[in-house]
CSV table of C-alpha atoms in Angstrom, one decimal:
chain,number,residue,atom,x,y,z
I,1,UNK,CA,10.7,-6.1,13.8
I,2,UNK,CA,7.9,-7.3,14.8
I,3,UNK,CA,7.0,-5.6,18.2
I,4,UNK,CA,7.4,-2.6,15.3
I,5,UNK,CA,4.7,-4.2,13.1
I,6,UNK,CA,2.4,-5.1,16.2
I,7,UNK,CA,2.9,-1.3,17.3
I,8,UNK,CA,1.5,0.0,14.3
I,9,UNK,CA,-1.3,-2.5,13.3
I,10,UNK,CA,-2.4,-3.4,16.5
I,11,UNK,CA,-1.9,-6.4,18.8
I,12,UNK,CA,0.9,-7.8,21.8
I,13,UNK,CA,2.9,-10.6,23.2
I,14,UNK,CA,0.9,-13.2,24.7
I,15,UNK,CA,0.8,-12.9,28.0
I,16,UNK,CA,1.7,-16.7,28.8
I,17,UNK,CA,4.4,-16.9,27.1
I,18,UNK,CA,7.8,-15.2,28.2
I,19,UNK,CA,9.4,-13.8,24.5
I,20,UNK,CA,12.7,-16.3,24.5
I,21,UNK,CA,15.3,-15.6,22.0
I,22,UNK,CA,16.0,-19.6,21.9
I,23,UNK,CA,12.7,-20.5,20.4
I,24,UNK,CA,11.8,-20.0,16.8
I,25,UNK,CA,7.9,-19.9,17.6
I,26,UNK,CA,6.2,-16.9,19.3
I,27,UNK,CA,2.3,-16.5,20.5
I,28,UNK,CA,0.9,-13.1,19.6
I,29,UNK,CA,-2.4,-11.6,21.0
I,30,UNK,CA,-3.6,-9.9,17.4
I,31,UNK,CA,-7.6,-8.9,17.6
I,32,UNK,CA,-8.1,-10.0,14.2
I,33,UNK,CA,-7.4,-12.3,11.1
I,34,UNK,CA,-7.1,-9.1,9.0
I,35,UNK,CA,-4.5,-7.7,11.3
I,36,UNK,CA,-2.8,-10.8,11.1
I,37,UNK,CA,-2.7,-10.7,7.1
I,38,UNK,CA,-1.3,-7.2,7.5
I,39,UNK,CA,1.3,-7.7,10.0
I,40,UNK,CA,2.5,-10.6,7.3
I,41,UNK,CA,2.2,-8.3,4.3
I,42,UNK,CA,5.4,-6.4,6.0
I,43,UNK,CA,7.6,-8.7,7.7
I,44,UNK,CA,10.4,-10.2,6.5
I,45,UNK,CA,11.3,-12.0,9.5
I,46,UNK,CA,8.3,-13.8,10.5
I,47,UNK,CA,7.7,-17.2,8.1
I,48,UNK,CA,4.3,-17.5,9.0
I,49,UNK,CA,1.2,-17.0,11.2
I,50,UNK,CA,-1.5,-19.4,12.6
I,51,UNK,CA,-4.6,-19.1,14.8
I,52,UNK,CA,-3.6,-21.3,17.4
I,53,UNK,CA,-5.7,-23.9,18.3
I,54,UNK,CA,-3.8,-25.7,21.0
I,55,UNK,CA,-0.1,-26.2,22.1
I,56,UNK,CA,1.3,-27.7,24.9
I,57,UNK,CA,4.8,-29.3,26.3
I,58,UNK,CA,3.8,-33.1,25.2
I,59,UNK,CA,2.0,-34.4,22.8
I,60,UNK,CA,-0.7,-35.3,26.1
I,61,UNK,CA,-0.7,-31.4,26.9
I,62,UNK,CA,-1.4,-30.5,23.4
I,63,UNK,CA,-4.5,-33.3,22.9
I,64,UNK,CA,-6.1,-31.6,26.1
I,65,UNK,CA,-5.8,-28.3,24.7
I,66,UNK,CA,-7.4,-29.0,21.5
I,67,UNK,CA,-10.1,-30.3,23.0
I,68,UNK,CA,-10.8,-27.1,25.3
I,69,UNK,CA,-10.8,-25.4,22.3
I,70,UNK,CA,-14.2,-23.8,21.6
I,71,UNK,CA,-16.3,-25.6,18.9
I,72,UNK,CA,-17.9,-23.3,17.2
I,73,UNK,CA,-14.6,-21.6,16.2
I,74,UNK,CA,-13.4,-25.3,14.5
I,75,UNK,CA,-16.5,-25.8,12.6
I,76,UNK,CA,-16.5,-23.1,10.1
I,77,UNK,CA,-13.3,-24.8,8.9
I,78,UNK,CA,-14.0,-28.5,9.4
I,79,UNK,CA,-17.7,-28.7,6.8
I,80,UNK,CA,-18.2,-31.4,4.6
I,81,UNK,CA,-17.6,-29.4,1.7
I,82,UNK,CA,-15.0,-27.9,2.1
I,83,UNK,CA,-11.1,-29.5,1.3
I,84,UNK,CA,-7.8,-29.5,3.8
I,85,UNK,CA,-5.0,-31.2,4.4
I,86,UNK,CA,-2.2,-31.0,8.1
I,87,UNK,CA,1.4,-30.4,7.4
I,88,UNK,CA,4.3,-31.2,10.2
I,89,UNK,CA,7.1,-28.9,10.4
I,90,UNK,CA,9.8,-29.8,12.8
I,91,UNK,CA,12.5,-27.5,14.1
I,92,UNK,CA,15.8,-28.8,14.9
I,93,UNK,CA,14.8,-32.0,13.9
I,94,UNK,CA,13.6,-34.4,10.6
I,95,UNK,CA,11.0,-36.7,11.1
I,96,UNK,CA,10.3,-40.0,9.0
I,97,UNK,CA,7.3,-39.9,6.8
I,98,UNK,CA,6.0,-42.8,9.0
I,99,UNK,CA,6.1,-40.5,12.5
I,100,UNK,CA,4.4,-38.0,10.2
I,101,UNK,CA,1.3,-40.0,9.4
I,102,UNK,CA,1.4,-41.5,12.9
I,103,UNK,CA,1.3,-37.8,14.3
I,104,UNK,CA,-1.4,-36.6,12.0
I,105,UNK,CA,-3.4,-40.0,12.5
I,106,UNK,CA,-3.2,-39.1,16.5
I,107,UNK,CA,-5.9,-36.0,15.7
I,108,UNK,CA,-8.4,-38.4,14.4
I,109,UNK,CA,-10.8,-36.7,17.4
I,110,UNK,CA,-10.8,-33.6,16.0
I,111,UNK,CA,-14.4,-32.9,14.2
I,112,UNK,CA,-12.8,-33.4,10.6
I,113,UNK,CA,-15.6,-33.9,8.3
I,114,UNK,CA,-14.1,-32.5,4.8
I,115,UNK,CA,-12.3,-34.6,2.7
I,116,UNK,CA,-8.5,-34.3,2.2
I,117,UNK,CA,-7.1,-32.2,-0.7
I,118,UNK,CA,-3.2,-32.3,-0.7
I,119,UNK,CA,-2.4,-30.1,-3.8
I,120,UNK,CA,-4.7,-27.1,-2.9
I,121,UNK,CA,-6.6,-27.4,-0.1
I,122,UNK,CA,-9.2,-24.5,1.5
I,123,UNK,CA,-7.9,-25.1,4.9
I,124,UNK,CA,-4.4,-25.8,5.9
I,125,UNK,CA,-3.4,-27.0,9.2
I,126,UNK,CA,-0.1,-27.5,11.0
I,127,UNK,CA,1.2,-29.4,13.9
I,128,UNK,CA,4.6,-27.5,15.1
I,129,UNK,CA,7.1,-29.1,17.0
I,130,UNK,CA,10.3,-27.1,19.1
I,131,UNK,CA,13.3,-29.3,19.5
I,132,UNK,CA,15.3,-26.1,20.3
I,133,UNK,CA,18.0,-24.8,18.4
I,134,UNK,CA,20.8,-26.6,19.5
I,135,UNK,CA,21.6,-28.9,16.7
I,136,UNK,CA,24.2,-30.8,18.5
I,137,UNK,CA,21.7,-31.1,21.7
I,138,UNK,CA,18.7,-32.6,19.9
I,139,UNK,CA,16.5,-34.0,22.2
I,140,UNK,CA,14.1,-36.9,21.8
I,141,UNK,CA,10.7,-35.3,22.7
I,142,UNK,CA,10.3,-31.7,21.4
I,143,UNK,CA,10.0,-28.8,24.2
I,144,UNK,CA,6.8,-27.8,23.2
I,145,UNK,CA,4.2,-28.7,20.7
I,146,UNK,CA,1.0,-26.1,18.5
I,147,UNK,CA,-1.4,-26.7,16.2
I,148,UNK,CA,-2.9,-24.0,14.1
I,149,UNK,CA,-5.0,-23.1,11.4
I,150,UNK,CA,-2.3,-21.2,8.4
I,151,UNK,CA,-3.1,-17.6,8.1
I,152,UNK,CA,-0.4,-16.2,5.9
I,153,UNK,CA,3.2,-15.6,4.9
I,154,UNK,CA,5.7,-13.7,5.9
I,155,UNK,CA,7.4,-11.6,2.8
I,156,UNK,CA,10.4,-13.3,2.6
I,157,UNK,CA,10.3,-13.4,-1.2
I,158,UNK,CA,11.2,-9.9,-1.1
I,159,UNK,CA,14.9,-10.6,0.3
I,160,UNK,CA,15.2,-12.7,-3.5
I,161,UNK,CA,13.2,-9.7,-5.6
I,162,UNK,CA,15.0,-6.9,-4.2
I,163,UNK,CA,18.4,-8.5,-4.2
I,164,UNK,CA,21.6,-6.3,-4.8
I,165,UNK,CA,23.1,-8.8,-6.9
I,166,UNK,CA,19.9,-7.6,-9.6
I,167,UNK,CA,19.9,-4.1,-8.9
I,168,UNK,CA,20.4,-1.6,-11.7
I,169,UNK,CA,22.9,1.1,-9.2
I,170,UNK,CA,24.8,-0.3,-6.3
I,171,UNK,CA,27.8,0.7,-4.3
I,172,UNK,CA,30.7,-0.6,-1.9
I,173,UNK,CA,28.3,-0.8,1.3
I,174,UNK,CA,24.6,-1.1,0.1
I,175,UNK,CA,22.7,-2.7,2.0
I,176,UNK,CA,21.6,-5.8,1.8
I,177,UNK,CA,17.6,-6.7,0.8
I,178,UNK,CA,16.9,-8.1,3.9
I,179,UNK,CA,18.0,-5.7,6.2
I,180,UNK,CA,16.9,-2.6,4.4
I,181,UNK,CA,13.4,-4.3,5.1
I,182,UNK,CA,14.0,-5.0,8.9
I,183,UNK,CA,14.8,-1.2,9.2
I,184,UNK,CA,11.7,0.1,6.7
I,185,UNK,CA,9.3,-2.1,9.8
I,186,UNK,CA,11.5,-0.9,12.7
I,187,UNK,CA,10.9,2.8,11.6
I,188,UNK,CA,6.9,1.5,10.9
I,189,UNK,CA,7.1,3.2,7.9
I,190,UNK,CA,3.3,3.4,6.7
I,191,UNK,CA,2.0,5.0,2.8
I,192,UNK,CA,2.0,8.5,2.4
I,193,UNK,CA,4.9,8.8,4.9
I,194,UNK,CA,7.8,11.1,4.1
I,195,UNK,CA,11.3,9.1,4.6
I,196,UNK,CA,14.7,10.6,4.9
I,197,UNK,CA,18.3,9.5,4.7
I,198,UNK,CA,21.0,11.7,5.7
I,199,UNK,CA,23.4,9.4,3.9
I,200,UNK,CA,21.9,8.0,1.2
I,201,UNK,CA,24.9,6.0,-1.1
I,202,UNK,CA,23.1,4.9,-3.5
I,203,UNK,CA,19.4,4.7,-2.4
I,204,UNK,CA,19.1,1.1,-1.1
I,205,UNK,CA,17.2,2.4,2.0
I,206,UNK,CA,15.0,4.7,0.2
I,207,UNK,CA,13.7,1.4,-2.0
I,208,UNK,CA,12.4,-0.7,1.2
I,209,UNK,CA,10.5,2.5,2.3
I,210,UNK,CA,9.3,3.3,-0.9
I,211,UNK,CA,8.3,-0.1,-1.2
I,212,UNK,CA,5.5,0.2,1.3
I,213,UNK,CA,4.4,3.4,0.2
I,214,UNK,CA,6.4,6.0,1.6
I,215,UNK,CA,7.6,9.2,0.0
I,216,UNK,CA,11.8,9.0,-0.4
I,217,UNK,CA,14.7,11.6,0.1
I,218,UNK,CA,17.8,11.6,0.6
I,219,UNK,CA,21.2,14.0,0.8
I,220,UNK,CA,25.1,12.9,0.7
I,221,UNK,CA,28.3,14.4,0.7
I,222,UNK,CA,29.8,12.4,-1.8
I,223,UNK,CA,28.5,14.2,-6.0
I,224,UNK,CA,29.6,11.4,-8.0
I,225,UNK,CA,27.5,8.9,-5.7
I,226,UNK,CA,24.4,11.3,-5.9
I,227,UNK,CA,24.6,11.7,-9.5
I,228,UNK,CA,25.8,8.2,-11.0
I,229,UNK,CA,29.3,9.4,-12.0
I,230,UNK,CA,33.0,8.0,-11.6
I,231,UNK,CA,34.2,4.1,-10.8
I,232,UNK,CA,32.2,1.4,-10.7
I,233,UNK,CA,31.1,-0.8,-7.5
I,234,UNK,CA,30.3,-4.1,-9.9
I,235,UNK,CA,33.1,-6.6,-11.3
I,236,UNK,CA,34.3,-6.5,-14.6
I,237,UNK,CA,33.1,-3.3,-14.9
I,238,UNK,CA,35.0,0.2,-14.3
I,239,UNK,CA,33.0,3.1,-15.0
I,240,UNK,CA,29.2,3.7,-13.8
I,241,UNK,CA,26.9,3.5,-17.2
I,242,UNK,CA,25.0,7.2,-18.0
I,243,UNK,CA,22.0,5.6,-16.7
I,244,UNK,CA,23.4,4.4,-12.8
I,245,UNK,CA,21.2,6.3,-10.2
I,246,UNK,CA,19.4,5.8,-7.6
I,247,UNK,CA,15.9,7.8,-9.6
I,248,UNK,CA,16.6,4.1,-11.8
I,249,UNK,CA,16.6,1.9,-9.4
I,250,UNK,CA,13.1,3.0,-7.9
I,251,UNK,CA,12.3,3.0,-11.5
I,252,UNK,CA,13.3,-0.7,-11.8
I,253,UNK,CA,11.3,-2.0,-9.0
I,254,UNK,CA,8.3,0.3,-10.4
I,255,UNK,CA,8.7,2.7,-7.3
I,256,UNK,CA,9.6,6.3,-9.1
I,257,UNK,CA,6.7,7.9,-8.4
I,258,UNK,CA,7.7,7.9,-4.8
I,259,UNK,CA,11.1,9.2,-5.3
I,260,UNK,CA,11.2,12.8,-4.0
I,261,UNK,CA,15.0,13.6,-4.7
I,262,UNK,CA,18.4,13.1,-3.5
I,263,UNK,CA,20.8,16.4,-2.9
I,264,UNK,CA,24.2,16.4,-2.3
I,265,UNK,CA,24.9,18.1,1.2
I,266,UNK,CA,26.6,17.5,4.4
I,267,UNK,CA,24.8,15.9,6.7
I,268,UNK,CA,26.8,18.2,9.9
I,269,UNK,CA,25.1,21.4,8.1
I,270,UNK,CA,21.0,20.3,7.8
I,271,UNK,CA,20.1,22.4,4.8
I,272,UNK,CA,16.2,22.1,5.7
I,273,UNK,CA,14.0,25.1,6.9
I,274,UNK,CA,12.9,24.8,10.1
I,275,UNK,CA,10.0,22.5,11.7
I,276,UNK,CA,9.4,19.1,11.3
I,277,UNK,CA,9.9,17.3,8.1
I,278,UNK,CA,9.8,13.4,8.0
I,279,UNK,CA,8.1,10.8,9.3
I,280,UNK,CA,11.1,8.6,9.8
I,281,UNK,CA,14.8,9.0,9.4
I,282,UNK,CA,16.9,5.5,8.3
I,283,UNK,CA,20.0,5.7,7.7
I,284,UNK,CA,23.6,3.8,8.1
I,285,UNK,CA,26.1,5.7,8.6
I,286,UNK,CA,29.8,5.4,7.4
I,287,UNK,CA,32.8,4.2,8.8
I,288,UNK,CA,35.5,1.6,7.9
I,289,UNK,CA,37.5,2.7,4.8
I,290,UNK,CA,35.1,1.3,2.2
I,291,UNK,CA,32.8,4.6,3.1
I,292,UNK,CA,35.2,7.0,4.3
I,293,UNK,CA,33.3,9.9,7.1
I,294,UNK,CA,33.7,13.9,5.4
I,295,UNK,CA,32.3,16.6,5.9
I,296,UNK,CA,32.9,20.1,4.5
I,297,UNK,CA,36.2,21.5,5.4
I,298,UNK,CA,36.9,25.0,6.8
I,299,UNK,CA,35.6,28.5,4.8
I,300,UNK,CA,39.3,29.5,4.5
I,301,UNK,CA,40.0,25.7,3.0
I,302,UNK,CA,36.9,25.8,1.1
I,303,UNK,CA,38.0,29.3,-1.0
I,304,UNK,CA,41.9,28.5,-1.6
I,305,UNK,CA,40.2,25.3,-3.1
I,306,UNK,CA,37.8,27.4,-4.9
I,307,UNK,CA,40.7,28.8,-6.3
I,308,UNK,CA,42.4,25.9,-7.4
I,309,UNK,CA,39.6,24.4,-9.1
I,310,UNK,CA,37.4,24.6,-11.9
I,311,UNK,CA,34.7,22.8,-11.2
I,312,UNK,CA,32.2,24.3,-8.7
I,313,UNK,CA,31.2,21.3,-6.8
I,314,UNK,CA,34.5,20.6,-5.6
I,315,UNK,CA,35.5,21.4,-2.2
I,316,UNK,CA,37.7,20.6,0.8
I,317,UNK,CA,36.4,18.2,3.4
I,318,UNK,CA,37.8,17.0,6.8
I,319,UNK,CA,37.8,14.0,8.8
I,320,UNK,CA,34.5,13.4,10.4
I,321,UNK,CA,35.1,11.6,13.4
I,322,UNK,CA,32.1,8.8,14.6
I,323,UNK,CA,30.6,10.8,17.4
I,324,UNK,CA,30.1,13.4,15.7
I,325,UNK,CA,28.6,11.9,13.2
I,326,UNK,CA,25.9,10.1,15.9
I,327,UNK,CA,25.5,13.1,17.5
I,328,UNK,CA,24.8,15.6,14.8
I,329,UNK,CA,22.7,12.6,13.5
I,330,UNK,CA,20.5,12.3,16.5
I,331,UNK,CA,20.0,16.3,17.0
I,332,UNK,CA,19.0,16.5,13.8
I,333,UNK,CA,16.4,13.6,14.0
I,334,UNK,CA,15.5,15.6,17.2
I,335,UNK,CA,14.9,18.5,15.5
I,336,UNK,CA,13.2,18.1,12.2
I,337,UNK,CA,11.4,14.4,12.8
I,338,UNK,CA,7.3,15.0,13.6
I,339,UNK,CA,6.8,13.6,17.1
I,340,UNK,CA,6.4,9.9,17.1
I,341,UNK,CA,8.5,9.4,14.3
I,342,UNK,CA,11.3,6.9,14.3
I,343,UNK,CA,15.4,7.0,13.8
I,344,UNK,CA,16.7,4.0,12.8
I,345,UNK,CA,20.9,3.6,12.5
I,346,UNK,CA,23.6,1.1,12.6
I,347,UNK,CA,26.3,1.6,15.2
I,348,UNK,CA,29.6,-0.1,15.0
I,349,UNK,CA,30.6,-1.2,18.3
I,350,UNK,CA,33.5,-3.1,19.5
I,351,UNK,CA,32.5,-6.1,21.2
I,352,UNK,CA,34.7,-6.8,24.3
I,353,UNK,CA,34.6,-3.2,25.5
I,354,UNK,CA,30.8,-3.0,24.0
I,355,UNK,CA,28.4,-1.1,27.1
I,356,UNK,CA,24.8,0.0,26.8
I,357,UNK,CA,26.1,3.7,28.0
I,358,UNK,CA,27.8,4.0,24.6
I,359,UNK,CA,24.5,4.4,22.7
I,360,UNK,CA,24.4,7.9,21.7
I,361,UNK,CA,21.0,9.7,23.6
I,362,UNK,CA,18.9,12.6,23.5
I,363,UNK,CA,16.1,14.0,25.5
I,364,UNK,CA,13.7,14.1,22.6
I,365,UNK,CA,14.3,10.8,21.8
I,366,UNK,CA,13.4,7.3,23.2
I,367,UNK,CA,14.9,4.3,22.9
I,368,UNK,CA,13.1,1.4,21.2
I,369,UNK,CA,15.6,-1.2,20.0
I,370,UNK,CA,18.9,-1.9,19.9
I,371,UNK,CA,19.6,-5.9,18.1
I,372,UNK,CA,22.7,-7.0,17.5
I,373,UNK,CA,24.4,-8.1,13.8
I,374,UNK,CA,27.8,-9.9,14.4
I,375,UNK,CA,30.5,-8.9,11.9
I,376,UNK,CA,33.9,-10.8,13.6
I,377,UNK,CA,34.4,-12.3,16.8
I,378,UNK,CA,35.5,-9.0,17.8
I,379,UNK,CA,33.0,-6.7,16.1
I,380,UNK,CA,30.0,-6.5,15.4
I,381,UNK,CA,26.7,-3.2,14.8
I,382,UNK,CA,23.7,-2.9,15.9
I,383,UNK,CA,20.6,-1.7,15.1
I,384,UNK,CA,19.5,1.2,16.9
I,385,UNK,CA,15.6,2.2,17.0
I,386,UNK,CA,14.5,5.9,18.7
I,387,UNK,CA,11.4,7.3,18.8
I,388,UNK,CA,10.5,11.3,19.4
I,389,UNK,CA,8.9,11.6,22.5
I,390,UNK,CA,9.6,15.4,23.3
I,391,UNK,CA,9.4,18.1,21.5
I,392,UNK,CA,12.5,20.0,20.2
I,393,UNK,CA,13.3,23.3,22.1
I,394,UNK,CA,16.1,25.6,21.8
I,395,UNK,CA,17.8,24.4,25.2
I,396,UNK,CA,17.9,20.5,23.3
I,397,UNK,CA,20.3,22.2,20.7
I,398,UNK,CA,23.3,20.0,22.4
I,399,UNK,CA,22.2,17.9,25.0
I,400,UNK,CA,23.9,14.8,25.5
I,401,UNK,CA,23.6,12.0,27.7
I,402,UNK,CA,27.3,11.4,29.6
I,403,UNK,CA,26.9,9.7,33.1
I,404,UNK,CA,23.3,9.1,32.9
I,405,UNK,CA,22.9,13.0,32.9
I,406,UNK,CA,21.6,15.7,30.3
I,407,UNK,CA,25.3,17.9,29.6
I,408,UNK,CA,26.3,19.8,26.7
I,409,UNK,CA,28.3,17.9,24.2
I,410,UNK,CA,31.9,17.8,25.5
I,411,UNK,CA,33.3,16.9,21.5
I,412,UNK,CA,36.6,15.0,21.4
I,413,UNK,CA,36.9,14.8,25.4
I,414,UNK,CA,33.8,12.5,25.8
I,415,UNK,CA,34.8,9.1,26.1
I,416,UNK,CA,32.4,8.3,23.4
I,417,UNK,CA,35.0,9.7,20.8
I,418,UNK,CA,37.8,7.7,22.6
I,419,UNK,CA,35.8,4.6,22.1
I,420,UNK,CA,34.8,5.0,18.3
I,421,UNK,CA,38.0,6.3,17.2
I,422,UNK,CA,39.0,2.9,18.4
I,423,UNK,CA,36.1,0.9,16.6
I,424,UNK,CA,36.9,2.8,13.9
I,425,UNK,CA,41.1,1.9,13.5
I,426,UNK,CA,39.7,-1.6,14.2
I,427,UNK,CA,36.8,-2.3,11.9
I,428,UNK,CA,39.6,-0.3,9.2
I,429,UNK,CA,42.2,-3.2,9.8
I,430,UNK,CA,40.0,-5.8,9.7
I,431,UNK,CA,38.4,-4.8,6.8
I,432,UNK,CA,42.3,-4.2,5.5
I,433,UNK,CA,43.0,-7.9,6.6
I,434,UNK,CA,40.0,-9.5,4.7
I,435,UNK,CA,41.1,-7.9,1.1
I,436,UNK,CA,44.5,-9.4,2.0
């Protein structure tokens, strides 16, 4: 999420600092405070930013490096008029309220000249400490050590505000607050963008986007989903209320004017003209039997259903097996995304048997991303991030990567289908096994 953010509003990893997936603290090159505040105005992982000051691997390290800090970028912050205060945040680790005050105490040489203003200070300033994250290995001395001047926040709030448990239309599978976010900054979504979803549900995807300003769509196979109808998702309640749909829940977060519409249509027939359409595609697929995969069925099934039926939106549909559904997915993000827009999916993988050659590819797309969300000891998905890199030609139509080359899709032969079929039956009987 955040390489995403520093992608779109400028700034890198510090070169001095390997990025470690066992440390909670990162350094950041950003080329200014305002980029900072924006890069904070969209993430939901980040807690907060500081300008660093100094940081070192002891407390000795991290005195000398406050003192090579240049002067004249302490002083604006340090007058006589003006108020702060130093917290102490420890991770992995609680510290007394005496070590506290003897830590803060130990910074008596820097310039400090304002008084100190606990309730609401100009100028806050914190002293991090690293005592790794394992909490059954806690070491004595912390790993390494920063002080900083506070920026800004993360948006973390926004996991509580947009919570599914307080949202007006919800189904089996939507998607949790949090994550919806993650994927709105890993597709970089930015106002006035157009954002698609091939399988909307019921719309929790579209809200994160539309959230930060993007223009929403969506299409799915299923009509009473699409248009509020049929059993309910919530307890204690069995039919979905007149006004259930996703056009209400945008309304209920104040976000209907970017609401575009959601169709019913299946996603393995695009129904869009030609040329590209949106900015970013995100998207979870189904699978598991909670969100069963259809598509339309044959033209011959389709009219003895016809026949049978009195209602014009019903029709047959067939199993849709998994790589299909990544494959039409990805040509169609091929096709009809504007060149440097994003795909962002979730791919069930089964973990002991998990390789990086099962990732679905495509010549017009690049990957970005691919993080990991554990499910069981045995499963688990992860979140896939492409990028358009090429444009779409005719010869792209169904090229697939198999064997580290370019081939025509090989369907139901391709090993890929062997393997999801198989994540598939197992994420099903798990999923059986956990309402037992």
């Amino acid at each position: 999420e955040i390489t995403s953010l520093l992608s779109l509003y400028g700034g890198q990893f510090s070169g001095e600092q390997e990025i470690r997936v066992n440390s909670p603290f990162w350094i950041l090159n950003i080329p200014s405070e305002e980029m900072a505040r924006g890069l904070m105005k969209r993430t939901v992982c980040a807690k907060s930013i500081f300008e660093l000051w100094g940081h070192g691997r002891s407390a000795e390290e991290l005195y000398v490096s406050l003192k090579n800090f240049p002067v004249d970028k302490m002083l604006p912050y340090l007058q006589s008029d003006s108020t702060y205060k130093v917290h102490i945040h420890t991770f992995n680790k609680t510290l007394t309220q005496a070590q506290k005050i003897k830590k803060i105490d130990a910074l008596e040489f820097l310039p400090f000249k304002g008084r100190v203003n606990l309730k609401n200070p100009e100028h806050i300033f914190w002293i991090l400490e690293d005592y790794g994250m394992d909490p059954n290995n806690v070491p004595e001395e912390p790993f390494h050590l920063y002080f900083g001047r506070w920026i800004a926040d993360g948006q973390r709030e926004l996991i509580e505000s947009y919570s599914v448990k307080k949202r007006h239309f919800i189904g089996n599978t939507s998607m949790d607050a949090c994550l919806s976010f993650i994927m709105a900054n890993h597709g970089r979504v930015k106002p006035n963008d157009v954002v698609y979803d091939p399988f909307v549900g019921t719309g929790g995807l579209l809200i994160s986007s539309a959230h930060f300003g993007a223009y929403v769509c969506g299409t799915d196979i299923d009509y009473n989903t699409i248009h509020g109808l049929g059993k309910a998702s919530r307890k204690n309640q069995k039919w979905r209320g007149p006004d259930e749909n996703i056009r209400a829940n945008l309304r209920q977060y104040g976000l209907e004017k970017y609401y575009l519409d959601a169709l019913v249509s299946d996603s393995s027939r695009p129904i869009w003209r030609k040329g590209m359409l949106f900015d970013a595609i995100i998207t979870d697929p189904p699978y598991g039997i909670r969100e069963a995969t259809r598509r339309m069925g044959s033209h011959k099934e389709t009219v003895k259903s016809a026949e049978r039926s009195t209602e014009s939106h019903i029709f047959v549909s067939s199993s849709y097996h998994l790589s299909d559904i990544f494959f039409d997915l990805l040509k169609f993000a091929a096709e009809y995304l504007v060149m440097g827009g994003r795909l962002v999916y979730w791919l069930p993988i089964y973990r002991p048997e998990y390789t990086e050659e099962i990732i679905p590819r495509h010549p017009c797309l690049k990957l970005i991303s691919n993080c990991e969300q554990m499910l069981s000891s045995h499963t688990s998905r992860r979140l896939i991030t492409m990028e358009k890199v090429k444009e779409f030609k005719d010869q792209d139509q169904n090229s697939y990567l198999l064997d580290g080359q370019y081939t025509p899709y090989r369907g139901h032969n391709s090993f890929r289908e062997k393997y999801f079929s198989g994540v598939t039956k197992r994420i099903a009987k798990e999923e059986k096994d956990n309402q037992k």
